[in-house]
Amino acid sequence: MRITCPHCGNRSLDEFIYLGDATVQRPDPARPDALAAFVDYVYQRENPVGRHRELWYHNAGCHAWLVVTRDVRTHEIFGVEPAKEVSLSEKTTGAAR
Amino acid sequence: MTLPPGSSRMSKGGQIDRSTPVDFSFDGRSYQGFAGDTLASALLANNVRLIGRSFKYHRPRGLIAAGSEEPNGIVELRSDARREPNTRATMIELYQGLEAESQNRWPSLDFDLLSINSFLSPFLTAGFYYKTFMWPAALWEKLYEPIIRRAAGLGKASGLDDPDHYEKSTLFCDVLVIGSGPAGLMAARAAARSGARVVLAEEDSALGGRLLGDQRIIDGLSSAEWAAKMAAELEAEPDVRILRRTAVFGVYDGGTYGALERVSDHLAEPHHHAPRQRLWRIVAKRAVLAAVAIERPLVFGNNDRPGIMLAGAVRTYLHRFGVASGSNAIVFVNNDDAASTVSELAAAGVSVAALVDPRPVVSPVVEALAKKAGIRVISGGSVERALGSKSVSGAEIRLQDGNLLTLPCDLIAMSGGWNPSVHLTTHLNGRPVWNSSIAAFVPGAVPPGMAVAGSASGALSLADAITMGDSLGQDAAIAAGFKAKKSALPSVEPESTAIQPLWRVVNARGKSFVDFQNDVSVLDIELAEREGFRSVEHLKRYTTLGMATDQGKTANVNGLALMAEFAAKAIENVGTTVMRPPFSPVAIGAFGGHHREKNFKPTRLPPSHEWAVEQGAVFVEAGYWLRAQYYPKPGEKDWLETVTREVKAARSSVGVCDVSTLGKIDIQGADAAEFLERVYINGWKNLAIGRARYGLMLREDGIVMDDGTTTRLGEDHFFMTTTTANAAKVMQHLEFCHQWLWPDLDVQMISATEQWAQFSLAGPHVRDVLLKLVDPEHDISNAAFPYMAAGEITVCGGTRARLYRLSFSGELAFEIGVPSRHGDALIRKIMEAGAEYGITPYGTEALGVMRIEKGHVAGAELNGISTAGDLGLGRMMSIKKDYIGRVLAGRPALVDPNRPVVVGFRPVDRKRRIRAGAHFIRQGLEAAAQNDEGYMTSVAFSPSIGHWIGLGFLARGPERMGEIIRACDPIRGEEYLVEVVSPIFYDPEGEKLRG
Amino acid sequence: MANRTLELRSAVPELSRNSRIGRQDGPARLVVSEMTGLSVVSIAARKGQSGSLQGAVKKLFKIELPNTPRRVEAGGVAFLWAGPDQWIAITDMAVHPDFDRELVAKLGKFASFTDQGDARTLIRVSGPASREVIATGVPLDLHPRAFQPDDVALTHASHIAVTIWQIDEEPTFVFAVARGFARSFWHWLSDSGSVHGIEVSPGT
């Protein structure tokens, strides 16, 4: 598999480290049900067939965290965005993950 | 014609170099061939037909094919350390002095005692091993398996280190063309002319594919001449890379292809420094698969006798190698491709006793050709049984009228049709589809970016291959972003490829083999069907059809067709087995490449490495790092004596240890302190500039991730250290926290691990030594530079350095860092300065002993399941802020008061050695899992105390000081009593380190 | 101002002397040397200061900081892209002995600086076989159509993290390798290059 890093270009899979679901959001630790929310955040994962949004780390490259949209059946990649920009824009627009 | 005695070599012809004779040996006998021969063609030329014994029945076997699909002709090549079992004689290029041995025979190829298995064959049918050796299971390893392995194994590995080396490399291109037959050559030319970067990979040593083995006319040239002309044209293209002897064996995601180049396999040994083989990772924007089609054997009685060969292979031996595979042939075919076999054999002077074709009416073209050559045509007939044992001597032919005709022969050239080589189209889940017009599977859905041209696609005629190759080569270049350039197509005569499938000869007598390499016959498939094996995958496992080195390249489709017949299904409804990489065998050495032995993984050397080598240090791997473990002195009897001396020296005078391997991260920015607050469990905003603090990080699940000391160098500048093992993981975690969780923080992180050579100096005389090194303007007195102070200084007359008053050992200690390029010089200066105090270098063992004596936790305690509380560090967890892991660290299970907590242990019998891994059980209770209360994590012989001590996790440990419990170590068969004590064995008040 | 009063030592002793490695006949097709005597500083823009940093660098060094994997050099100072809003600056240690402090003094408002002069070993590789040899460890397309002088890449070589850039069309490439891994890097490079003959010339 190859991933096109938005900073470094098209690179082989072995430069990257996979983390997991990019659609979960760290809960507000102050909320009253924080414990339950964190259990969901850390452990509960959907496993849908088809497209995933997932976090990858360009370990052997620019050290950027990336949000990769990938079909887990075919490994087709539909988009790669810098996680920092995704996160910042979500914070400014208030968009939910 | 008459062949010269002992030779089947034609007097002229072939693409061999007759001016260069090549000597070789097979089973100890000497022979001669020519440059350009394969071992297979040279053996045939020398009339050596018996090449091996079969896997199960030890039947005599000869060559069937001329290419990589060969199932029978597998030999052990070379000798001693270079001996390589299971190499295909058809793929071995002859070189001077080549040595090969037949396999699977005992005591000799000609007289094989185990051929008695042939008479036992009723007991050796499908599933035989599973049925016979079921019971008792205990006998499998000791008795059955060794016997089976000896009787039914293939070749033997040398068992010696491979003296050659292997290389891995990456190649990028716009268009990858796989195979260099007519379609491949045309595709490569079309893509190259458009300006694309082209890689043309060919398994063979020469370009041309079937053009080399057939005799066709293209643009007025012989097919071999035309192939050579095309090859020369491609060679001249600057952006075409031709990889000969390179088999593309796998297709991977993202346009990535695996290929193996046999760089030096055609030589006795690699030229100086050249690799034996090279594993290519080819990254291609587009690919044109122009692999060949593989001819199918016909299934009739004793169809495995030496001298029964694929018709295409017979032509290849004739045209490419100038070798007649026999002198009196029967051609047995079900398709029109055979026309050329008949006419070409006749033209070469091989007498053809008959053309046997099961079709009631032979095509007029073939009929005419045979007539012209004066060859008897038997239409509607089939060979029911081959005669002869170590070589075919005749054939029993059932005629259309029902009569049986026996004809003598020494060669049966057979063709059951052609299977497109679809393997590479299936590696990304594509499934081949049945094409009844050519009676074969053709590619179905192909991998993204791949197109299939020529016979691999099912277009079996030469004209189709040429047209298709050209057009798909252009398409590939266009898809890769180039403009196509039209070229004139070469002209060829059309040919017929008509076929009527014949999956087996029904009234065959004698074993009819489907899979030659695995000795799978028609009966085995029938039996498997009868016993209920309906899935082709089950059929494969039960009968072993399609396994081993050839992966059923000649066998699979025949096997599927027979399965279909016995199950009364259409072949397309039976399905195919999944074909996975590799297409052809790849040596493990090639996957390893440069990375073997000492280069298995990279080694990371600390700045004092060369100096430590000079001191005779013993080294230990710590992740990638190679660290000095201890520094033995002459006369010391073991490591314990050495380590004890090192600890005593550090505790009584002064010792020095390279601690450069700790991870170091420069953390800067206006929000640096805030960032640390969020990743560490303890507070950082109140840390003064010029002070260091111990910090502990959790994972989000509440478990400890790492620890280390972080120094505040400025208002917005911190210098973090991590454990050696976790440096990269912590950096990745911090980047995650910053980039994904809190991108709005102003914080920058740069790894500085390698910038600093850092030495820990410990012991009562440490200040005396430092005073000689640290430039006088820097005050390092206890008052000016107290415990946990840190700052920038200069040493040795002006070299920039950093000094930290940290102590892992519990002694008065400093860590001193200089830029790494000075690390070697500094350790030498330190040793010089400390000489009068007997300064002693110590390694990781002594470091470990001293930290256990002080009760400091390390890797064995930060084991991925411990909480801050388990480590006795729960009080560090700030309640004034949030941090990673805080919420889940509060889960009931992680705050359960019964959790095991780190405490110290000492043996009740003080002379006794204790060991990590022992589990703690209350006295009087059974040593069983339900009574397990924890385990020992770290132990050391404490030179300071004089007996063994340990750290470990014990349920409610801190409440149980003085209790005597059992330490049970069933793995080592030990049990002893230990006393629960404070984990701080040495200087519990911490007076020394503050001195 | 601090001096370098202690002796400097290369992480790869094999690169400190002239030698010919591997194939002995014909001209060496790979030429390797260590680049010594350099100051190297990592630069990371402070939050929201990337533009100001670029402006200040332009004023000071007459250089446009690259926003893509490129290298820009002027007046003896080279800036290499090193990730989003990150660069490394390389210059002659004799001229700029405390380059990090110099940069902090001049640009400290806009960026964080970390001295890396000792953290990395810089190895220059040239010669007609260089692309072929590098391909055995670096999974990047270095064909002239894909990688040109002043192009930079952060990647790995034989499983060792490296920054690689090209300085001329000969071609000459430079690798920046973590000092601790430099010897392993050399083992890979010398093993892979032996078949072509390697000329090692001491550090420059």
PDB file of N, CA and C in Angstrom, chain B residues 740-766:
ATOM      1  N   TRP B 740      -3.044  16.587  17.060  1.00  0.00           N
ATOM      2  CA  TRP B 740      -4.424  16.117  16.936  1.00  0.00           C
ATOM      3  C   TRP B 740      -5.309  16.595  18.095  1.00  0.00           C
ATOM      4  N   LEU B 741      -4.763  16.509  19.335  1.00  0.00           N
ATOM      5  CA  LEU B 741      -5.621  16.868  20.462  1.00  0.00           C
ATOM      6  C   LEU B 741      -5.634  18.373  20.729  1.00  0.00           C
ATOM      7  N   TRP B 742      -4.446  18.976  20.699  1.00  0.00           N
ATOM      8  CA  TRP B 742      -4.366  20.385  21.104  1.00  0.00           C
ATOM      9  C   TRP B 742      -3.563  21.213  20.109  1.00  0.00           C
ATOM     10  N   PRO B 743      -4.042  21.301  18.871  1.00  0.00           N
ATOM     11  CA  PRO B 743      -3.268  22.018  17.848  1.00  0.00           C
ATOM     12  C   PRO B 743      -3.201  23.519  18.127  1.00  0.00           C
ATOM     13  N   ASP B 744      -4.037  23.983  19.034  1.00  0.00           N
ATOM     14  CA  ASP B 744      -4.026  25.416  19.314  1.00  0.00           C
ATOM     15  C   ASP B 744      -2.932  25.823  20.293  1.00  0.00           C
ATOM     16  N   LEU B 745      -2.224  24.854  20.866  1.00  0.00           N
ATOM     17  CA  LEU B 745      -1.132  25.224  21.775  1.00  0.00           C
ATOM     18  C   LEU B 745       0.099  25.665  20.986  1.00  0.00           C
ATOM     19  N   ASP B 746       0.788  26.656  21.524  1.00  0.00           N
ATOM     20  CA  ASP B 746       2.049  27.092  20.907  1.00  0.00           C
ATOM     21  C   ASP B 746       3.169  26.260  21.518  1.00  0.00           C
ATOM     22  N   VAL B 747       3.484  25.146  20.857  1.00  0.00           N
ATOM     23  CA  VAL B 747       4.542  24.280  21.374  1.00  0.00           C
ATOM     24  C   VAL B 747       5.266  23.640  20.194  1.00  0.00           C
ATOM     25  N   GLN B 748       6.578  23.576  20.303  1.00  0.00           N
ATOM     26  CA  GLN B 748       7.395  22.965  19.261  1.00  0.00           C
ATOM     27  C   GLN B 748       8.269  21.887  19.900  1.00  0.00           C
ATOM     28  N   MET B 749       8.393  20.774  19.213  1.00  0.00           N
ATOM     29  CA  MET B 749       9.167  19.664  19.761  1.00  0.00           C
ATOM     30  C   MET B 749      10.211  19.200  18.763  1.00  0.00           C
ATOM     31  N   ILE B 750      11.436  19.130  19.210  1.00  0.00           N
ATOM     32  CA  ILE B 750      12.508  18.648  18.346  1.00  0.00           C
ATOM     33  C   ILE B 750      13.265  17.566  19.114  1.00  0.00           C
ATOM     34  N   SER B 751      13.468  16.422  18.475  1.00  0.00           N
ATOM     35  CA  SER B 751      14.245  15.384  19.128  1.00  0.00           C
ATOM     36  C   SER B 751      15.707  15.809  19.191  1.00  0.00           C
ATOM     37  N   ALA B 752      16.289  15.700  20.362  1.00  0.00           N
ATOM     38  CA  ALA B 752      17.696  16.089  20.526  1.00  0.00           C
ATOM     39  C   ALA B 752      18.495  14.941  21.138  1.00  0.00           C
ATOM     40  N   THR B 753      17.957  13.747  21.032  1.00  0.00           N
ATOM     41  CA  THR B 753      18.606  12.584  21.648  1.00  0.00           C
ATOM     42  C   THR B 753      20.072  12.487  21.262  1.00  0.00           C
ATOM     43  N   GLU B 754      20.333  12.661  19.982  1.00  0.00           N
ATOM     44  CA  GLU B 754      21.696  12.404  19.492  1.00  0.00           C
ATOM     45  C   GLU B 754      22.605  13.622  19.609  1.00  0.00           C
ATOM     46  N   GLN B 755      22.035  14.756  19.989  1.00  0.00           N
ATOM     47  CA  GLN B 755      22.850  15.968  20.064  1.00  0.00           C
ATOM     48  C   GLN B 755      23.816  15.921  21.248  1.00  0.00           C
ATOM     49  N   TRP B 756      23.391  15.241  22.306  1.00  0.00           N
ATOM     50  CA  TRP B 756      24.137  15.311  23.557  1.00  0.00           C
ATOM     51  C   TRP B 756      24.764  13.975  23.935  1.00  0.00           C
ATOM     52  N   ALA B 757      26.064  14.042  24.174  1.00  0.00           N
ATOM     53  CA  ALA B 757      26.745  12.917  24.814  1.00  0.00           C
ATOM     54  C   ALA B 757      26.613  13.186  26.302  1.00  0.00           C
ATOM     55  N   GLN B 758      25.985  12.272  27.008  1.00  0.00           N
ATOM     56  CA  GLN B 758      25.682  12.554  28.411  1.00  0.00           C
ATOM     57  C   GLN B 758      26.241  11.449  29.306  1.00  0.00           C
ATOM     58  N   PHE B 759      26.970  11.874  30.332  1.00  0.00           N
ATOM     59  CA  PHE B 759      27.579  10.917  31.243  1.00  0.00           C
ATOM     60  C   PHE B 759      27.084  11.170  32.653  1.00  0.00           C
ATOM     61  N   SER B 760      26.758  10.088  33.331  1.00  0.00           N
ATOM     62  CA  SER B 760      26.387  10.199  34.728  1.00  0.00           C
ATOM     63  C   SER B 760      27.634   9.922  35.558  1.00  0.00           C
ATOM     64  N   LEU B 761      27.954  10.851  36.450  1.00  0.00           N
ATOM     65  CA  LEU B 761      29.069  10.642  37.374  1.00  0.00           C
ATOM     66  C   LEU B 761      28.478  10.532  38.764  1.00  0.00           C
ATOM     67  N   ALA B 762      28.822   9.475  39.462  1.00  0.00           N
ATOM     68  CA  ALA B 762      28.194   9.240  40.767  1.00  0.00           C
ATOM     69  C   ALA B 762      29.234   8.814  41.779  1.00  0.00           C
ATOM     70  N   GLY B 763      29.053   9.262  43.017  1.00  0.00           N
ATOM     71  CA  GLY B 763      29.921   8.816  44.104  1.00  0.00           C
ATOM     72  C   GLY B 763      30.410   9.997  44.914  1.00  0.00           C
ATOM     73  N   PRO B 764      30.906   9.698  46.101  1.00  0.00           N
ATOM     74  CA  PRO B 764      31.315  10.783  47.007  1.00  0.00           C
ATOM     75  C   PRO B 764      32.364  11.729  46.406  1.00  0.00           C
ATOM     76  N   HIS B 765      33.176  11.250  45.453  1.00  0.00           N
ATOM     77  CA  HIS B 765      34.226  12.119  44.907  1.00  0.00           C
ATOM     78  C   HIS B 765      33.816  12.808  43.618  1.00  0.00           C
ATOM     79  N   VAL B 766      32.537  12.768  43.291  1.00  0.00           N
ATOM     80  CA  VAL B 766      32.134  13.262  41.992  1.00  0.00           C
ATOM     81  C   VAL B 766      32.465  14.743  41.814  1.00  0.00           C
TER      82      VAL B 766
END
